[in-house]
Every structure is written in C-alpha cells, then in structure tokens.
Amino acid sequence: TEVDDEFEPETDAALATGELDVAIFDYEGFHKGGELELTSRTPDPRLPVIYRGWMMLPDEYAKLHAALSTMGLIPFVSPSAYESLHLFPNSYKAVSADSPGLLAYEGTEVNAEEVNASFGRFMMKDWVKSVKGTSFPSCIETPISQDELDGLISEFVRLRGSLFTKGIVIKEYVDLMRRGGKTNEWRAFYLDGKQLTLNRSSDQAASAPRPPKRMVARHANLPSPFYTVDYAELEDGSWTILETGDGQVSGIACSQGPDVFYRLLAEGL
C-alpha cells in the first residue's frame, strides 16, 4: 500500500514537523469491507489520531474509529462529531443565521409544494455534496411540478451513485460576488474551539476581502474538535456560510501549502 498521489505532499509535510507520526492503510480494501491494517509502524498510543483522506460515509467512519480504538489508539474525532459536521443539515441549526435557507429530507421523497413555498431558486445536494461539474443544473427555479422535481432527484441520485449520502437537501440559491472572474470563498479550519487557519479557497486574488472577524469567531465552538467552515462573499457585499465539514476529510485551501497547515496542526494538538 502506498500513499495516494494527492496526499503525498501532506504526508511529507506531516513528517517534516518532527512532531507527527504517519501511518497508512489500504483505503480501497477497507472501503470494500476489509479489516483495518496499518501498513507502517503503529502510532504512539499516547497521541491523538487524526484521519486525513477521502470522505467516508458515517457508518464507515464509525467502523474506522472502532478499529483504531481496538488497537489501543485514541481517535481525535468521535463518530458523532464526524457526522455532526460532515453532514451539513446536522450543523445547520448552529450556523443558520449566517447561511442560506435549507430544507433537508431523509431519503428521496421531497414535497414540491414545500419547495415552491420556500424558495424562488434552489440548488440540490445530498447531505454532503452536490454534483458540481456535471450537466445537472446548478440553479433551479420555482415553481416546479412534483413530476419535474422527482425527475431531477432521480438524475441526482444516479450521478452521485454509491456516494449518495442519507437524503436530499434543497438549498436556497444565492448569487456570489465575483472578483476578477473568481468567487471570493474562504475555508477556515477550527481545532479544539479555536480558529486554526483561514485561507482563500477559490483561486481569488490575494487582495480579495476576508470574511468578517466576528463572523469567523462566532463559529469556533461547533460540536467537533476538528472541522471546517466555508465562507463566501455575496453579490451585495455581505457574507454567508456555504458549508461545514469534518476537518479530517476537508481539503487544505488552495492558497495554503501543506507545510504551514501541518506545522500549525502540530502546534495546536
């Protein structure tokens, strides 16, 4: 088993701190139901274990947590904390004052009348992600018939495939500010109730405005020890929260190198 190419820079950066151990495992084998086997030396059991890798369904992460615990290790993020921040509807109540409107449904039955009464425009996601980068519409206007909505849901589920998570989320569509052709989005990592990093995440210019300090500080105590919040500037100059995420499966912002990220992480643990 080797480190995936995408995570090699992170592995090197973690080791370069001189304070973090790295162990790897066969993600594909584990994903297909295999047992967890660490293919490098077992980490120091006195240190918290943070998973950095591809997204996992909540049940799969709970299996990983249990397997690590059986080895005598201490996973840093509990299954409930993972599910609270990885599935945005679970954390929505805590950030709703700073986020677009949202309707969340378990499964695929969504009431068109409720959607029409709630939003003039909306986007569709499951409880984790959209299907951005496909032919699926990013902005859907209401009113919409039940048949039209059911057809869109069927296509969405088909596109998500085995990654489809829990149910359908109908989210108010908002217009984001564009500066130099780029949206102004920022990703904050939080660790143990404190802001760890805040960096540009949409290739926007370094001169682009930052999200308000009070807004970023206001969301430093969500129910997980390690998570992300994505902020974006709206067309009218105000700010909104687009997503929350588990810090273990959220990518490092494109404007921040892994060396700085892992140095700050090592210092914060």
PDB file of N, CA, C and O in Angstrom, residues 88-103 118-119 123 125 169-176 215 218-219 222 228-234 238-245:
ATOM      1  N   PHE A  88     -24.039  18.419   6.501  1.00  0.00           N
ATOM      2  CA  PHE A  88     -24.336  19.830   6.760  1.00  0.00           C
ATOM      3  C   PHE A  88     -25.683  20.056   7.448  1.00  0.00           C
ATOM      4  O   PHE A  88     -25.777  20.924   8.334  1.00  0.00           O
ATOM      5  N   PRO A  89     -26.765  19.332   7.104  1.00  0.00           N
ATOM      6  CA  PRO A  89     -28.019  19.574   7.828  1.00  0.00           C
ATOM      7  C   PRO A  89     -27.909  19.378   9.335  1.00  0.00           C
ATOM      8  O   PRO A  89     -28.658  19.995  10.101  1.00  0.00           O
ATOM      9  N   ASN A  90     -26.979  18.541   9.783  1.00  0.00           N
ATOM     10  CA  ASN A  90     -26.805  18.330  11.221  1.00  0.00           C
ATOM     11  C   ASN A  90     -26.240  19.556  11.914  1.00  0.00           C
ATOM     12  O   ASN A  90     -26.513  19.802  13.089  1.00  0.00           O
ATOM     13  N   SER A  91     -25.384  20.312  11.217  1.00  0.00           N
ATOM     14  CA  SER A  91     -24.780  21.504  11.822  1.00  0.00           C
ATOM     15  C   SER A  91     -25.521  22.781  11.426  1.00  0.00           C
ATOM     16  O   SER A  91     -25.194  23.865  11.923  1.00  0.00           O
ATOM     17  N   TYR A  92     -26.523  22.656  10.569  1.00  0.00           N
ATOM     18  CA  TYR A  92     -27.171  23.844  10.007  1.00  0.00           C
ATOM     19  C   TYR A  92     -27.798  24.744  11.068  1.00  0.00           C
ATOM     20  O   TYR A  92     -27.689  25.967  10.992  1.00  0.00           O
ATOM     21  N   LYS A  93     -28.432  24.143  12.063  1.00  0.00           N
ATOM     22  CA  LYS A  93     -29.097  24.963  13.080  1.00  0.00           C
ATOM     23  C   LYS A  93     -28.117  25.914  13.746  1.00  0.00           C
ATOM     24  O   LYS A  93     -28.449  27.072  14.032  1.00  0.00           O
ATOM     25  N   ALA A  94     -26.882  25.458  13.957  1.00  0.00           N
ATOM     26  CA  ALA A  94     -25.880  26.287  14.644  1.00  0.00           C
ATOM     27  C   ALA A  94     -25.386  27.438  13.775  1.00  0.00           C
ATOM     28  O   ALA A  94     -24.882  28.430  14.304  1.00  0.00           O
ATOM     29  N   VAL A  95     -25.505  27.314  12.452  1.00  0.00           N
ATOM     30  CA  VAL A  95     -24.962  28.357  11.562  1.00  0.00           C
ATOM     31  C   VAL A  95     -26.052  29.005  10.716  1.00  0.00           C
ATOM     32  O   VAL A  95     -25.761  29.834   9.858  1.00  0.00           O
ATOM     33  N   SER A  96     -27.317  28.666  10.957  1.00  0.00           N
ATOM     34  CA  SER A  96     -28.400  29.093  10.063  1.00  0.00           C
ATOM     35  C   SER A  96     -28.534  30.603   9.960  1.00  0.00           C
ATOM     36  O   SER A  96     -28.936  31.126   8.911  1.00  0.00           O
ATOM     37  N   ALA A  97     -28.194  31.338  11.025  1.00  0.00           N
ATOM     38  CA  ALA A  97     -28.311  32.797  10.974  1.00  0.00           C
ATOM     39  C   ALA A  97     -27.360  33.406   9.953  1.00  0.00           C
ATOM     40  O   ALA A  97     -27.585  34.524   9.474  1.00  0.00           O
ATOM     41  N   ASP A  98     -26.314  32.672   9.589  1.00  0.00           N
ATOM     42  CA  ASP A  98     -25.323  33.166   8.632  1.00  0.00           C
ATOM     43  C   ASP A  98     -25.287  32.335   7.350  1.00  0.00           C
ATOM     44  O   ASP A  98     -24.299  32.356   6.610  1.00  0.00           O
ATOM     45  N   SER A  99     -26.355  31.601   7.068  1.00  0.00           N
ATOM     46  CA  SER A  99     -26.338  30.681   5.933  1.00  0.00           C
ATOM     47  C   SER A  99     -27.642  30.779   5.151  1.00  0.00           C
ATOM     48  O   SER A  99     -28.686  31.124   5.716  1.00  0.00           O
ATOM     49  N   PRO A 100     -27.626  30.473   3.843  1.00  0.00           N
ATOM     50  CA  PRO A 100     -28.864  30.448   3.061  1.00  0.00           C
ATOM     51  C   PRO A 100     -29.855  29.436   3.617  1.00  0.00           C
ATOM     52  O   PRO A 100     -29.483  28.500   4.337  1.00  0.00           O
ATOM     53  N   GLY A 101     -31.128  29.590   3.244  1.00  0.00           N
ATOM     54  CA  GLY A 101     -32.159  28.687   3.714  1.00  0.00           C
ATOM     55  C   GLY A 101     -31.945  27.269   3.226  1.00  0.00           C
ATOM     56  O   GLY A 101     -31.297  27.031   2.193  1.00  0.00           O
ATOM     57  N   LEU A 102     -32.515  26.309   3.947  1.00  0.00           N
ATOM     58  CA  LEU A 102     -32.249  24.901   3.646  1.00  0.00           C
ATOM     59  C   LEU A 102     -33.430  24.030   4.075  1.00  0.00           C
ATOM     60  O   LEU A 102     -34.004  24.235   5.147  1.00  0.00           O
ATOM     61  N   LEU A 103     -33.771  23.079   3.227  1.00  0.00           N
ATOM     62  CA  LEU A 103     -34.725  22.024   3.565  1.00  0.00           C
ATOM     63  C   LEU A 103     -33.999  20.696   3.406  1.00  0.00           C
ATOM     64  O   LEU A 103     -33.381  20.443   2.373  1.00  0.00           O
ATOM     65  N   SER A 118     -40.977  27.843  -0.328  1.00  0.00           N
ATOM     66  CA  SER A 118     -39.794  28.246   0.442  1.00  0.00           C
ATOM     67  C   SER A 118     -38.797  29.075  -0.362  1.00  0.00           C
ATOM     68  O   SER A 118     -38.196  30.011   0.172  1.00  0.00           O
ATOM     69  N   PHE A 119     -38.610  28.735  -1.638  1.00  0.00           N
ATOM     70  CA  PHE A 119     -37.513  29.354  -2.408  1.00  0.00           C
ATOM     71  C   PHE A 119     -37.954  29.767  -3.807  1.00  0.00           C
ATOM     72  O   PHE A 119     -38.754  29.077  -4.445  1.00  0.00           O
ATOM     73  N   MET A 123     -30.732  25.037  -5.201  1.00  0.00           N
ATOM     74  CA  MET A 123     -29.803  24.035  -5.708  1.00  0.00           C
ATOM     75  C   MET A 123     -30.045  22.735  -4.960  1.00  0.00           C
ATOM     76  O   MET A 123     -30.621  22.746  -3.865  1.00  0.00           O
ATOM     77  N   LYS A 125     -28.549  19.030  -3.383  1.00  0.00           N
ATOM     78  CA  LYS A 125     -27.392  18.300  -2.869  1.00  0.00           C
ATOM     79  C   LYS A 125     -27.897  17.059  -2.153  1.00  0.00           C
ATOM     80  O   LYS A 125     -29.098  16.917  -1.940  1.00  0.00           O
ATOM     81  N   VAL A 169     -31.054  17.406  -0.017  1.00  0.00           N
ATOM     82  CA  VAL A 169     -31.043  18.744   0.567  1.00  0.00           C
ATOM     83  C   VAL A 169     -31.413  19.748  -0.518  1.00  0.00           C
ATOM     84  O   VAL A 169     -30.824  19.748  -1.603  1.00  0.00           O
ATOM     85  N   ILE A 170     -32.403  20.562  -0.233  1.00  0.00           N
ATOM     86  CA  ILE A 170     -32.808  21.657  -1.116  1.00  0.00           C
ATOM     87  C   ILE A 170     -32.306  22.943  -0.456  1.00  0.00           C
ATOM     88  O   ILE A 170     -32.710  23.281   0.651  1.00  0.00           O
ATOM     89  N   LYS A 171     -31.414  23.625  -1.141  1.00  0.00           N
ATOM     90  CA  LYS A 171     -30.733  24.777  -0.546  1.00  0.00           C
ATOM     91  C   LYS A 171     -31.010  26.037  -1.362  1.00  0.00           C
ATOM     92  O   LYS A 171     -30.930  26.017  -2.593  1.00  0.00           O
ATOM     93  N   GLU A 172     -31.352  27.088  -0.671  1.00  0.00           N
ATOM     94  CA  GLU A 172     -31.605  28.376  -1.327  1.00  0.00           C
ATOM     95  C   GLU A 172     -30.406  28.767  -2.199  1.00  0.00           C
ATOM     96  O   GLU A 172     -29.263  28.725  -1.743  1.00  0.00           O
ATOM     97  N   TYR A 173     -30.662  29.151  -3.438  1.00  0.00           N
ATOM     98  CA  TYR A 173     -29.576  29.572  -4.333  1.00  0.00           C
ATOM     99  C   TYR A 173     -29.295  31.055  -4.096  1.00  0.00           C
ATOM    100  O   TYR A 173     -30.206  31.880  -4.060  1.00  0.00           O
ATOM    101  N   VAL A 174     -28.023  31.395  -3.928  1.00  0.00           N
ATOM    102  CA  VAL A 174     -27.622  32.790  -3.711  1.00  0.00           C
ATOM    103  C   VAL A 174     -26.562  33.167  -4.733  1.00  0.00           C
ATOM    104  O   VAL A 174     -25.834  32.318  -5.249  1.00  0.00           O
ATOM    105  N   ASP A 175     -26.506  34.456  -5.040  1.00  0.00           N
ATOM    106  CA  ASP A 175     -25.530  34.969  -6.007  1.00  0.00           C
ATOM    107  C   ASP A 175     -24.260  35.383  -5.276  1.00  0.00           C
ATOM    108  O   ASP A 175     -24.297  36.238  -4.380  1.00  0.00           O
ATOM    109  N   LEU A 176     -23.140  34.792  -5.650  1.00  0.00           N
ATOM    110  CA  LEU A 176     -21.860  35.093  -5.027  1.00  0.00           C
ATOM    111  C   LEU A 176     -21.143  36.218  -5.759  1.00  0.00           C
ATOM    112  O   LEU A 176     -21.250  36.363  -6.977  1.00  0.00           O
ATOM    113  N   MET A 215     -17.701  37.153  12.491  1.00  0.00           N
ATOM    114  CA  MET A 215     -18.434  36.029  11.916  1.00  0.00           C
ATOM    115  C   MET A 215     -17.617  34.744  12.027  1.00  0.00           C
ATOM    116  O   MET A 215     -18.119  33.689  12.420  1.00  0.00           O
ATOM    117  N   ARG A 218     -17.455  33.597  15.599  1.00  0.00           N
ATOM    118  CA  ARG A 218     -18.748  33.161  16.133  1.00  0.00           C
ATOM    119  C   ARG A 218     -18.974  31.656  15.962  1.00  0.00           C
ATOM    120  O   ARG A 218     -19.769  31.057  16.690  1.00  0.00           O
ATOM    121  N   HIS A 219     -18.241  31.045  15.043  1.00  0.00           N
ATOM    122  CA  HIS A 219     -18.487  29.629  14.740  1.00  0.00           C
ATOM    123  C   HIS A 219     -17.309  28.754  15.140  1.00  0.00           C
ATOM    124  O   HIS A 219     -17.057  27.713  14.540  1.00  0.00           O
ATOM    125  N   LEU A 222     -18.432  24.770  17.316  1.00  0.00           N
ATOM    126  CA  LEU A 222     -19.372  23.770  16.827  1.00  0.00           C
ATOM    127  C   LEU A 222     -19.008  22.411  17.442  1.00  0.00           C
ATOM    128  O   LEU A 222     -17.898  22.233  17.941  1.00  0.00           O
ATOM    129  N   THR A 228     -14.255  22.241   9.507  1.00  0.00           N
ATOM    130  CA  THR A 228     -14.096  23.392   8.623  1.00  0.00           C
ATOM    131  C   THR A 228     -15.422  24.116   8.459  1.00  0.00           C
ATOM    132  O   THR A 228     -16.496  23.527   8.592  1.00  0.00           O
ATOM    133  N   VAL A 229     -15.316  25.402   8.144  1.00  0.00           N
ATOM    134  CA  VAL A 229     -16.464  26.205   7.730  1.00  0.00           C
ATOM    135  C   VAL A 229     -16.039  26.975   6.488  1.00  0.00           C
ATOM    136  O   VAL A 229     -14.965  27.579   6.454  1.00  0.00           O
ATOM    137  N   ASP A 230     -16.890  26.938   5.462  1.00  0.00           N
ATOM    138  CA  ASP A 230     -16.615  27.650   4.221  1.00  0.00           C
ATOM    139  C   ASP A 230     -17.445  28.918   4.155  1.00  0.00           C
ATOM    140  O   ASP A 230     -18.689  28.860   4.220  1.00  0.00           O
ATOM    141  N   TYR A 231     -16.764  30.047   4.012  1.00  0.00           N
ATOM    142  CA  TYR A 231     -17.398  31.361   3.938  1.00  0.00           C
ATOM    143  C   TYR A 231     -17.327  31.896   2.517  1.00  0.00           C
ATOM    144  O   TYR A 231     -16.373  31.610   1.787  1.00  0.00           O
ATOM    145  N   ALA A 232     -18.323  32.704   2.123  1.00  0.00           N
ATOM    146  CA  ALA A 232     -18.314  33.294   0.782  1.00  0.00           C
ATOM    147  C   ALA A 232     -18.937  34.680   0.824  1.00  0.00           C
ATOM    148  O   ALA A 232     -19.889  34.939   1.576  1.00  0.00           O
ATOM    149  N   GLU A 233     -18.405  35.560   0.003  1.00  0.00           N
ATOM    150  CA  GLU A 233     -18.940  36.916  -0.125  1.00  0.00           C
ATOM    151  C   GLU A 233     -20.094  36.891  -1.125  1.00  0.00           C
ATOM    152  O   GLU A 233     -19.990  36.314  -2.208  1.00  0.00           O
ATOM    153  N   LEU A 234     -21.216  37.502  -0.746  1.00  0.00           N
ATOM    154  CA  LEU A 234     -22.374  37.586  -1.623  1.00  0.00           C
ATOM    155  C   LEU A 234     -22.256  38.794  -2.549  1.00  0.00           C
ATOM    156  O   LEU A 234     -21.458  39.705  -2.314  1.00  0.00           O
ATOM    157  N   SER A 238     -22.271  41.352   1.458  1.00  0.00           N
ATOM    158  CA  SER A 238     -22.416  40.666   2.740  1.00  0.00           C
ATOM    159  C   SER A 238     -21.778  39.276   2.640  1.00  0.00           C
ATOM    160  O   SER A 238     -21.281  38.885   1.583  1.00  0.00           O
ATOM    161  N   TRP A 239     -21.803  38.533   3.744  1.00  0.00           N
ATOM    162  CA  TRP A 239     -21.123  37.237   3.776  1.00  0.00           C
ATOM    163  C   TRP A 239     -22.070  36.131   4.216  1.00  0.00           C
ATOM    164  O   TRP A 239     -23.024  36.375   4.948  1.00  0.00           O
ATOM    165  N   THR A 240     -21.786  34.919   3.761  1.00  0.00           N
ATOM    166  CA  THR A 240     -22.604  33.771   4.109  1.00  0.00           C
ATOM    167  C   THR A 240     -21.728  32.556   4.362  1.00  0.00           C
ATOM    168  O   THR A 240     -20.546  32.533   3.982  1.00  0.00           O
ATOM    169  N   ILE A 241     -22.290  31.550   5.011  1.00  0.00           N
ATOM    170  CA  ILE A 241     -21.638  30.257   5.181  1.00  0.00           C
ATOM    171  C   ILE A 241     -22.216  29.304   4.139  1.00  0.00           C
ATOM    172  O   ILE A 241     -23.438  29.114   4.060  1.00  0.00           O
ATOM    173  N   LEU A 242     -21.352  28.718   3.344  1.00  0.00           N
ATOM    174  CA  LEU A 242     -21.785  27.766   2.333  1.00  0.00           C
ATOM    175  C   LEU A 242     -21.884  26.352   2.885  1.00  0.00           C
ATOM    176  O   LEU A 242     -22.806  25.620   2.547  1.00  0.00           O
ATOM    177  N   GLU A 243     -20.914  25.937   3.687  1.00  0.00           N
ATOM    178  CA  GLU A 243     -20.837  24.557   4.153  1.00  0.00           C
ATOM    179  C   GLU A 243     -20.086  24.483   5.470  1.00  0.00           C
ATOM    180  O   GLU A 243     -19.319  25.381   5.813  1.00  0.00           O
ATOM    181  N   THR A 244     -20.288  23.389   6.160  1.00  0.00           N
ATOM    182  CA  THR A 244     -19.362  22.962   7.207  1.00  0.00           C
ATOM    183  C   THR A 244     -18.810  21.604   6.767  1.00  0.00           C
ATOM    184  O   THR A 244     -19.352  20.966   5.867  1.00  0.00           O
ATOM    185  N   GLY A 245     -17.739  21.160   7.400  1.00  0.00           N
ATOM    186  CA  GLY A 245     -17.175  19.863   7.041  1.00  0.00           C
ATOM    187  C   GLY A 245     -16.332  19.304   8.170  1.00  0.00           C
ATOM    188  O   GLY A 245     -15.858  20.042   9.042  1.00  0.00           O
TER     189      GLY A 245
END
